[in-house]
């Protein structure tokens, strides 16, 4: 999973996701982070909950200035749903950068279980992506009553998964186009050359 690319637009957008932090001590000049005081309070008080972009939250966390609260979309119930049936979880509606932000949160909070759950969920959804792309990158209609989740899977994708899904289609399409440039021949048995007669075995007395 690509991280820390300064020039990547998706990287910038992912870090704009808002999370809740709680300072462990007063932050001088941090009153601007309050959403309701219109800047009237100069400092951010210890223990006050504020919503900040993820890029700012991780800066606070790395300096041990504030604790990050785990968002509900990464809570135990959400992760149980992801592990139980990952193909029907509408992760794209929760966050376009669900996995990128989640793995970073798990690292900052030292939550290895959350990290493992996210990576296992991503792997399971990638396997579903490969299954739906088919042999030549053309998505097949998934309307089987035995697997209703497959029909809604494309509408649940995050930004990263969309890149894998549509990138797989494009790669296979280009590969097939490249293969079609070459003439193919099928070898058949010659109609001119006759097969040699079979030799009869002599019986010995």
PDB file of C-alpha atoms in Angstrom:
ATOM      1  CA  UNK A   1       0.000   0.000   0.000  1.00  0.00           C
ATOM      2  CA  UNK A   2       1.710   3.217  -1.116  1.00  0.00           C
ATOM      3  CA  UNK A   3       2.371   5.749   1.640  1.00  0.00           C
ATOM      4  CA  UNK A   4       4.227   9.036   2.147  1.00  0.00           C
ATOM      5  CA  UNK A   5       4.354  10.233  -1.452  1.00  0.00           C
ATOM      6  CA  UNK A   6       4.587  14.012  -1.129  1.00  0.00           C
ATOM      7  CA  UNK A   7       3.282  14.685  -4.651  1.00  0.00           C
ATOM      8  CA  UNK A   8       0.461  12.128  -4.637  1.00  0.00           C
ATOM      9  CA  UNK A   9      -2.996  13.745  -4.745  1.00  0.00           C
ATOM     10  CA  UNK A  10      -4.660  10.761  -3.064  1.00  0.00           C
ATOM     11  CA  UNK A  11      -2.059  10.984  -0.305  1.00  0.00           C
ATOM     12  CA  UNK A  12      -2.969  14.623   0.295  1.00  0.00           C
ATOM     13  CA  UNK A  13      -6.709  13.904   0.289  1.00  0.00           C
ATOM     14  CA  UNK A  14      -6.285  10.959   2.666  1.00  0.00           C
ATOM     15  CA  UNK A  15      -4.520  13.189   5.178  1.00  0.00           C
ATOM     16  CA  UNK A  16      -7.452  15.627   5.076  1.00  0.00           C
ATOM     17  CA  UNK A  17      -9.718  13.058   6.756  1.00  0.00           C
ATOM     18  CA  UNK A  18     -10.802  14.443  10.119  1.00  0.00           C
ATOM     19  CA  UNK A  19     -10.265  12.579  13.377  1.00  0.00           C
ATOM     20  CA  UNK A  20     -10.877  13.430  17.029  1.00  0.00           C
ATOM     21  CA  UNK A  21      -7.963  14.182  19.332  1.00  0.00           C
ATOM     22  CA  UNK A  22      -7.715  14.892  23.060  1.00  0.00           C
ATOM     23  CA  UNK A  23      -4.672  16.924  24.219  1.00  0.00           C
ATOM     24  CA  UNK A  24      -2.734  15.498  27.163  1.00  0.00           C
ATOM     25  CA  UNK A  25      -1.814  19.024  28.299  1.00  0.00           C
ATOM     26  CA  UNK A  26      -2.688  22.604  27.389  1.00  0.00           C
ATOM     27  CA  UNK A  27      -1.572  23.633  23.899  1.00  0.00           C
ATOM     28  CA  UNK A  28      -0.537  27.282  23.787  1.00  0.00           C
ATOM     29  CA  UNK A  29      -2.085  29.014  20.783  1.00  0.00           C
ATOM     30  CA  UNK A  30      -4.200  25.950  20.017  1.00  0.00           C
ATOM     31  CA  UNK A  31      -7.513  27.723  20.620  1.00  0.00           C
ATOM     32  CA  UNK A  32      -7.928  28.115  16.867  1.00  0.00           C
ATOM     33  CA  UNK A  33      -8.773  24.413  16.732  1.00  0.00           C
ATOM     34  CA  UNK A  34     -12.046  24.941  18.607  1.00  0.00           C
ATOM     35  CA  UNK A  35     -14.917  24.917  16.136  1.00  0.00           C
ATOM     36  CA  UNK A  36     -17.359  26.969  18.250  1.00  0.00           C
ATOM     37  CA  UNK A  37     -15.366  29.695  20.007  1.00  0.00           C
ATOM     38  CA  UNK A  38     -14.558  31.753  16.898  1.00  0.00           C
ATOM     39  CA  UNK A  39     -10.954  32.051  18.089  1.00  0.00           C
ATOM     40  CA  UNK A  40     -11.928  33.714  21.384  1.00  0.00           C
ATOM     41  CA  UNK A  41     -10.086  31.106  23.448  1.00  0.00           C
ATOM     42  CA  UNK A  42      -6.344  31.456  22.882  1.00  0.00           C
ATOM     43  CA  UNK A  43      -5.230  28.032  24.107  1.00  0.00           C
ATOM     44  CA  UNK A  44      -6.421  24.459  23.644  1.00  0.00           C
ATOM     45  CA  UNK A  45      -7.257  23.025  27.056  1.00  0.00           C
ATOM     46  CA  UNK A  46      -6.073  19.649  28.277  1.00  0.00           C
ATOM     47  CA  UNK A  47      -8.643  16.901  27.643  1.00  0.00           C
ATOM     48  CA  UNK A  48     -10.747  18.963  25.220  1.00  0.00           C
ATOM     49  CA  UNK A  49     -12.063  17.045  22.213  1.00  0.00           C
ATOM     50  CA  UNK A  50     -11.473  18.677  18.851  1.00  0.00           C
ATOM     51  CA  UNK A  51     -11.745  17.554  15.244  1.00  0.00           C
ATOM     52  CA  UNK A  52      -8.577  18.063  13.216  1.00  0.00           C
ATOM     53  CA  UNK A  53      -7.231  16.823   9.870  1.00  0.00           C
ATOM     54  CA  UNK A  54      -5.337  13.563  10.087  1.00  0.00           C
ATOM     55  CA  UNK A  55      -2.035  15.163   9.060  1.00  0.00           C
ATOM     56  CA  UNK A  56      -2.236  17.423  12.127  1.00  0.00           C
ATOM     57  CA  UNK A  57      -3.440  14.639  14.418  1.00  0.00           C
ATOM     58  CA  UNK A  58      -0.508  12.394  13.585  1.00  0.00           C
ATOM     59  CA  UNK A  59       1.869  15.279  14.265  1.00  0.00           C
ATOM     60  CA  UNK A  60       0.364  15.713  17.736  1.00  0.00           C
ATOM     61  CA  UNK A  61       0.464  11.959  18.382  1.00  0.00           C
ATOM     62  CA  UNK A  62       4.104  11.576  17.362  1.00  0.00           C
ATOM     63  CA  UNK A  63       5.078  14.362  19.756  1.00  0.00           C
ATOM     64  CA  UNK A  64       2.994  12.813  22.568  1.00  0.00           C
ATOM     65  CA  UNK A  65       0.959  16.017  22.689  1.00  0.00           C
ATOM     66  CA  UNK A  66      -2.472  14.454  22.146  1.00  0.00           C
ATOM     67  CA  UNK A  67      -4.243  11.109  22.047  1.00  0.00           C
ATOM     68  CA  UNK A  68      -6.222  10.099  18.971  1.00  0.00           C
ATOM     69  CA  UNK A  69      -9.678   8.604  19.445  1.00  0.00           C
ATOM     70  CA  UNK A  70     -10.372   5.625  17.223  1.00  0.00           C
ATOM     71  CA  UNK A  71     -13.151   6.566  14.761  1.00  0.00           C
ATOM     72  CA  UNK A  72     -16.331   4.489  14.905  1.00  0.00           C
ATOM     73  CA  UNK A  73     -15.767   3.187  11.379  1.00  0.00           C
ATOM     74  CA  UNK A  74     -12.697   1.334  12.707  1.00  0.00           C
ATOM     75  CA  UNK A  75     -14.363   0.092  15.887  1.00  0.00           C
ATOM     76  CA  UNK A  76     -14.807  -3.528  16.910  1.00  0.00           C
ATOM     77  CA  UNK A  77     -18.266  -3.881  15.330  1.00  0.00           C
ATOM     78  CA  UNK A  78     -17.039  -2.469  12.016  1.00  0.00           C
ATOM     79  CA  UNK A  79     -14.041  -4.798  11.959  1.00  0.00           C
ATOM     80  CA  UNK A  80     -16.217  -7.813  12.770  1.00  0.00           C
ATOM     81  CA  UNK A  81     -18.398  -6.942   9.774  1.00  0.00           C
ATOM     82  CA  UNK A  82     -15.305  -6.598   7.592  1.00  0.00           C
ATOM     83  CA  UNK A  83     -14.004 -10.011   8.640  1.00  0.00           C
ATOM     84  CA  UNK A  84     -17.394 -11.741   8.399  1.00  0.00           C
ATOM     85  CA  UNK A  85     -18.269 -10.649   4.852  1.00  0.00           C
ATOM     86  CA  UNK A  86     -15.752  -8.163   3.411  1.00  0.00           C
ATOM     87  CA  UNK A  87     -17.317  -7.961  -0.060  1.00  0.00           C
ATOM     88  CA  UNK A  88     -20.530  -6.299   1.142  1.00  0.00           C
ATOM     89  CA  UNK A  89     -18.986  -3.702   3.468  1.00  0.00           C
ATOM     90  CA  UNK A  90     -19.549  -0.309   1.854  1.00  0.00           C
ATOM     91  CA  UNK A  91     -16.148   1.011   2.819  1.00  0.00           C
ATOM     92  CA  UNK A  92     -16.118   3.653   0.096  1.00  0.00           C
ATOM     93  CA  UNK A  93     -19.097   5.347   1.755  1.00  0.00           C
ATOM     94  CA  UNK A  94     -17.297   5.458   5.106  1.00  0.00           C
ATOM     95  CA  UNK A  95     -14.090   6.871   3.670  1.00  0.00           C
ATOM     96  CA  UNK A  96     -12.521   6.972   0.229  1.00  0.00           C
ATOM     97  CA  UNK A  97      -9.223   6.233   1.962  1.00  0.00           C
ATOM     98  CA  UNK A  98     -10.433   3.711   4.502  1.00  0.00           C
ATOM     99  CA  UNK A  99      -7.412   1.400   4.450  1.00  0.00           C
ATOM    100  CA  UNK A 100      -4.705   4.067   4.140  1.00  0.00           C
ATOM    101  CA  UNK A 101      -5.953   6.064   7.121  1.00  0.00           C
ATOM    102  CA  UNK A 102      -6.859   2.961   9.117  1.00  0.00           C
ATOM    103  CA  UNK A 103      -3.425   1.363   8.875  1.00  0.00           C
ATOM    104  CA  UNK A 104      -1.752   4.616   9.885  1.00  0.00           C
ATOM    105  CA  UNK A 105      -4.100   4.990  12.838  1.00  0.00           C
ATOM    106  CA  UNK A 106      -3.311   1.436  13.899  1.00  0.00           C
ATOM    107  CA  UNK A 107       0.400   2.242  13.760  1.00  0.00           C
ATOM    108  CA  UNK A 108       0.043   5.464  15.763  1.00  0.00           C
ATOM    109  CA  UNK A 109      -2.158   3.761  18.355  1.00  0.00           C
ATOM    110  CA  UNK A 110       0.007   0.622  18.405  1.00  0.00           C
ATOM    111  CA  UNK A 111      -3.034  -1.523  17.631  1.00  0.00           C
ATOM    112  CA  UNK A 112      -1.684  -4.573  15.801  1.00  0.00           C
ATOM    113  CA  UNK A 113      -5.088  -6.298  15.828  1.00  0.00           C
ATOM    114  CA  UNK A 114      -6.671  -3.435  13.883  1.00  0.00           C
ATOM    115  CA  UNK A 115      -3.785  -3.455  11.411  1.00  0.00           C
ATOM    116  CA  UNK A 116      -4.139  -7.218  10.854  1.00  0.00           C
ATOM    117  CA  UNK A 117      -7.919  -6.960  10.424  1.00  0.00           C
ATOM    118  CA  UNK A 118      -7.546  -4.211   7.830  1.00  0.00           C
ATOM    119  CA  UNK A 119      -4.883  -6.056   5.854  1.00  0.00           C
ATOM    120  CA  UNK A 120      -6.877  -9.307   5.919  1.00  0.00           C
ATOM    121  CA  UNK A 121      -9.977  -7.439   4.776  1.00  0.00           C
ATOM    122  CA  UNK A 122      -8.067  -5.750   1.969  1.00  0.00           C
ATOM    123  CA  UNK A 123      -6.665  -9.116   0.856  1.00  0.00           C
ATOM    124  CA  UNK A 124     -10.113 -10.737   0.811  1.00  0.00           C
ATOM    125  CA  UNK A 125     -11.548  -7.852  -1.214  1.00  0.00           C
ATOM    126  CA  UNK A 126      -8.610  -8.000  -3.629  1.00  0.00           C
ATOM    127  CA  UNK A 127      -9.324 -11.708  -4.171  1.00  0.00           C
ATOM    128  CA  UNK A 128     -12.941 -10.816  -4.971  1.00  0.00           C
ATOM    129  CA  UNK A 129     -11.690  -8.166  -7.400  1.00  0.00           C
ATOM    130  CA  UNK A 130      -9.559 -10.741  -9.232  1.00  0.00           C
ATOM    131  CA  UNK A 131     -12.476 -13.188  -9.324  1.00  0.00           C
ATOM    132  CA  UNK A 132     -14.800 -10.598 -10.841  1.00  0.00           C
ATOM    133  CA  UNK A 133     -12.328  -9.421 -13.453  1.00  0.00           C
ATOM    134  CA  UNK A 134     -12.259 -12.848 -15.055  1.00  0.00           C
ATOM    135  CA  UNK A 135      -9.518 -14.197 -17.293  1.00  0.00           C
ATOM    136  CA  UNK A 136      -9.192 -11.112 -19.499  1.00  0.00           C
ATOM    137  CA  UNK A 137     -10.055  -8.241 -17.220  1.00  0.00           C
ATOM    138  CA  UNK A 138     -13.695  -8.007 -18.286  1.00  0.00           C
ATOM    139  CA  UNK A 139     -15.997  -7.862 -15.281  1.00  0.00           C
ATOM    140  CA  UNK A 140     -18.654 -10.549 -15.407  1.00  0.00           C
ATOM    141  CA  UNK A 141     -22.219 -10.007 -14.281  1.00  0.00           C
ATOM    142  CA  UNK A 142     -22.475 -11.251 -10.697  1.00  0.00           C
ATOM    143  CA  UNK A 143     -26.181 -11.840 -10.162  1.00  0.00           C
ATOM    144  CA  UNK A 144     -26.136 -15.280  -8.614  1.00  0.00           C
ATOM    145  CA  UNK A 145     -28.742 -15.667  -5.843  1.00  0.00           C
ATOM    146  CA  UNK A 146     -26.184 -17.819  -4.020  1.00  0.00           C
ATOM    147  CA  UNK A 147     -23.718 -14.908  -3.870  1.00  0.00           C
ATOM    148  CA  UNK A 148     -25.760 -11.678  -3.721  1.00  0.00           C
ATOM    149  CA  UNK A 149     -22.823  -9.770  -2.271  1.00  0.00           C
ATOM    150  CA  UNK A 150     -20.844 -10.078  -5.490  1.00  0.00           C
ATOM    151  CA  UNK A 151     -23.377  -7.958  -7.386  1.00  0.00           C
ATOM    152  CA  UNK A 152     -22.932  -4.959  -5.075  1.00  0.00           C
ATOM    153  CA  UNK A 153     -19.183  -5.320  -4.572  1.00  0.00           C
ATOM    154  CA  UNK A 154     -18.135  -2.770  -7.260  1.00  0.00           C
ATOM    155  CA  UNK A 155     -20.206  -0.089  -5.500  1.00  0.00           C
ATOM    156  CA  UNK A 156     -18.371  -0.622  -2.187  1.00  0.00           C
ATOM    157  CA  UNK A 157     -14.844   0.155  -3.376  1.00  0.00           C
ATOM    158  CA  UNK A 158     -12.481   2.688  -1.863  1.00  0.00           C
ATOM    159  CA  UNK A 159     -10.210   4.882  -3.992  1.00  0.00           C
ATOM    160  CA  UNK A 160      -7.345   2.389  -3.695  1.00  0.00           C
ATOM    161  CA  UNK A 161      -9.581  -0.543  -4.640  1.00  0.00           C
ATOM    162  CA  UNK A 162     -11.004   1.326  -7.621  1.00  0.00           C
ATOM    163  CA  UNK A 163      -7.464   1.806  -8.892  1.00  0.00           C
ATOM    164  CA  UNK A 164      -6.843  -1.931  -8.581  1.00  0.00           C
ATOM    165  CA  UNK A 165     -10.225  -2.865 -10.075  1.00  0.00           C
ATOM    166  CA  UNK A 166     -10.177  -0.608 -13.117  1.00  0.00           C
ATOM    167  CA  UNK A 167      -6.399  -0.833 -13.433  1.00  0.00           C
ATOM    168  CA  UNK A 168      -6.725  -4.607 -13.725  1.00  0.00           C
ATOM    169  CA  UNK A 169      -9.303  -4.211 -16.472  1.00  0.00           C
ATOM    170  CA  UNK A 170      -7.102  -1.773 -18.364  1.00  0.00           C
ATOM    171  CA  UNK A 171      -3.963  -3.908 -18.028  1.00  0.00           C
ATOM    172  CA  UNK A 172      -5.715  -7.031 -19.288  1.00  0.00           C
ATOM    173  CA  UNK A 173      -7.298  -5.100 -22.159  1.00  0.00           C
ATOM    174  CA  UNK A 174      -3.895  -3.775 -23.263  1.00  0.00           C
ATOM    175  CA  UNK A 175      -2.380  -7.243 -22.973  1.00  0.00           C
ATOM    176  CA  UNK A 176      -5.136  -8.790 -25.096  1.00  0.00           C
ATOM    177  CA  UNK A 177      -4.714  -6.005 -27.667  1.00  0.00           C
ATOM    178  CA  UNK A 178      -0.988  -6.732 -27.803  1.00  0.00           C
ATOM    179  CA  UNK A 179      -1.593 -10.471 -28.236  1.00  0.00           C
ATOM    180  CA  UNK A 180      -4.068  -9.826 -31.061  1.00  0.00           C
ATOM    181  CA  UNK A 181      -1.340  -8.086 -33.059  1.00  0.00           C
ATOM    182  CA  UNK A 182       0.327 -11.416 -33.686  1.00  0.00           C
ATOM    183  CA  UNK A 183      -1.070 -13.994 -36.113  1.00  0.00           C
ATOM    184  CA  UNK A 184      -1.844 -17.283 -34.472  1.00  0.00           C
ATOM    185  CA  UNK A 185      -1.785 -20.662 -36.144  1.00  0.00           C
ATOM    186  CA  UNK A 186      -3.166 -23.980 -35.123  1.00  0.00           C
ATOM    187  CA  UNK A 187      -1.152 -27.046 -36.104  1.00  0.00           C
ATOM    188  CA  UNK A 188      -3.140 -29.820 -37.747  1.00  0.00           C
ATOM    189  CA  UNK A 189      -2.244 -33.225 -39.102  1.00  0.00           C
ATOM    190  CA  UNK A 190      -1.207 -33.181 -42.792  1.00  0.00           C
ATOM    191  CA  UNK A 191      -3.761 -34.511 -45.286  1.00  0.00           C
ATOM    192  CA  UNK A 192      -0.995 -35.355 -47.823  1.00  0.00           C
ATOM    193  CA  UNK A 193       1.333 -37.524 -45.846  1.00  0.00           C
ATOM    194  CA  UNK A 194      -0.216 -40.877 -45.120  1.00  0.00           C
ATOM    195  CA  UNK A 195       0.248 -42.512 -41.820  1.00  0.00           C
ATOM    196  CA  UNK A 196       2.656 -45.483 -42.035  1.00  0.00           C
ATOM    197  CA  UNK A 197       0.947 -48.863 -42.014  1.00  0.00           C
ATOM    198  CA  UNK A 198       1.001 -50.662 -38.757  1.00  0.00           C
ATOM    199  CA  UNK A 199       3.180 -53.738 -38.620  1.00  0.00           C
ATOM    200  CA  UNK A 200       1.554 -57.002 -37.721  1.00  0.00           C
ATOM    201  CA  UNK A 201       3.258 -59.057 -35.129  1.00  0.00           C
ATOM    202  CA  UNK A 202       4.248 -62.525 -36.321  1.00  0.00           C
ATOM    203  CA  UNK A 203       3.045 -65.376 -34.229  1.00  0.00           C
ATOM    204  CA  UNK A 204       5.775 -67.684 -33.006  1.00  0.00           C
ATOM    205  CA  UNK A 205       5.155 -71.370 -32.618  1.00  0.00           C
TER     206      UNK A 205
END
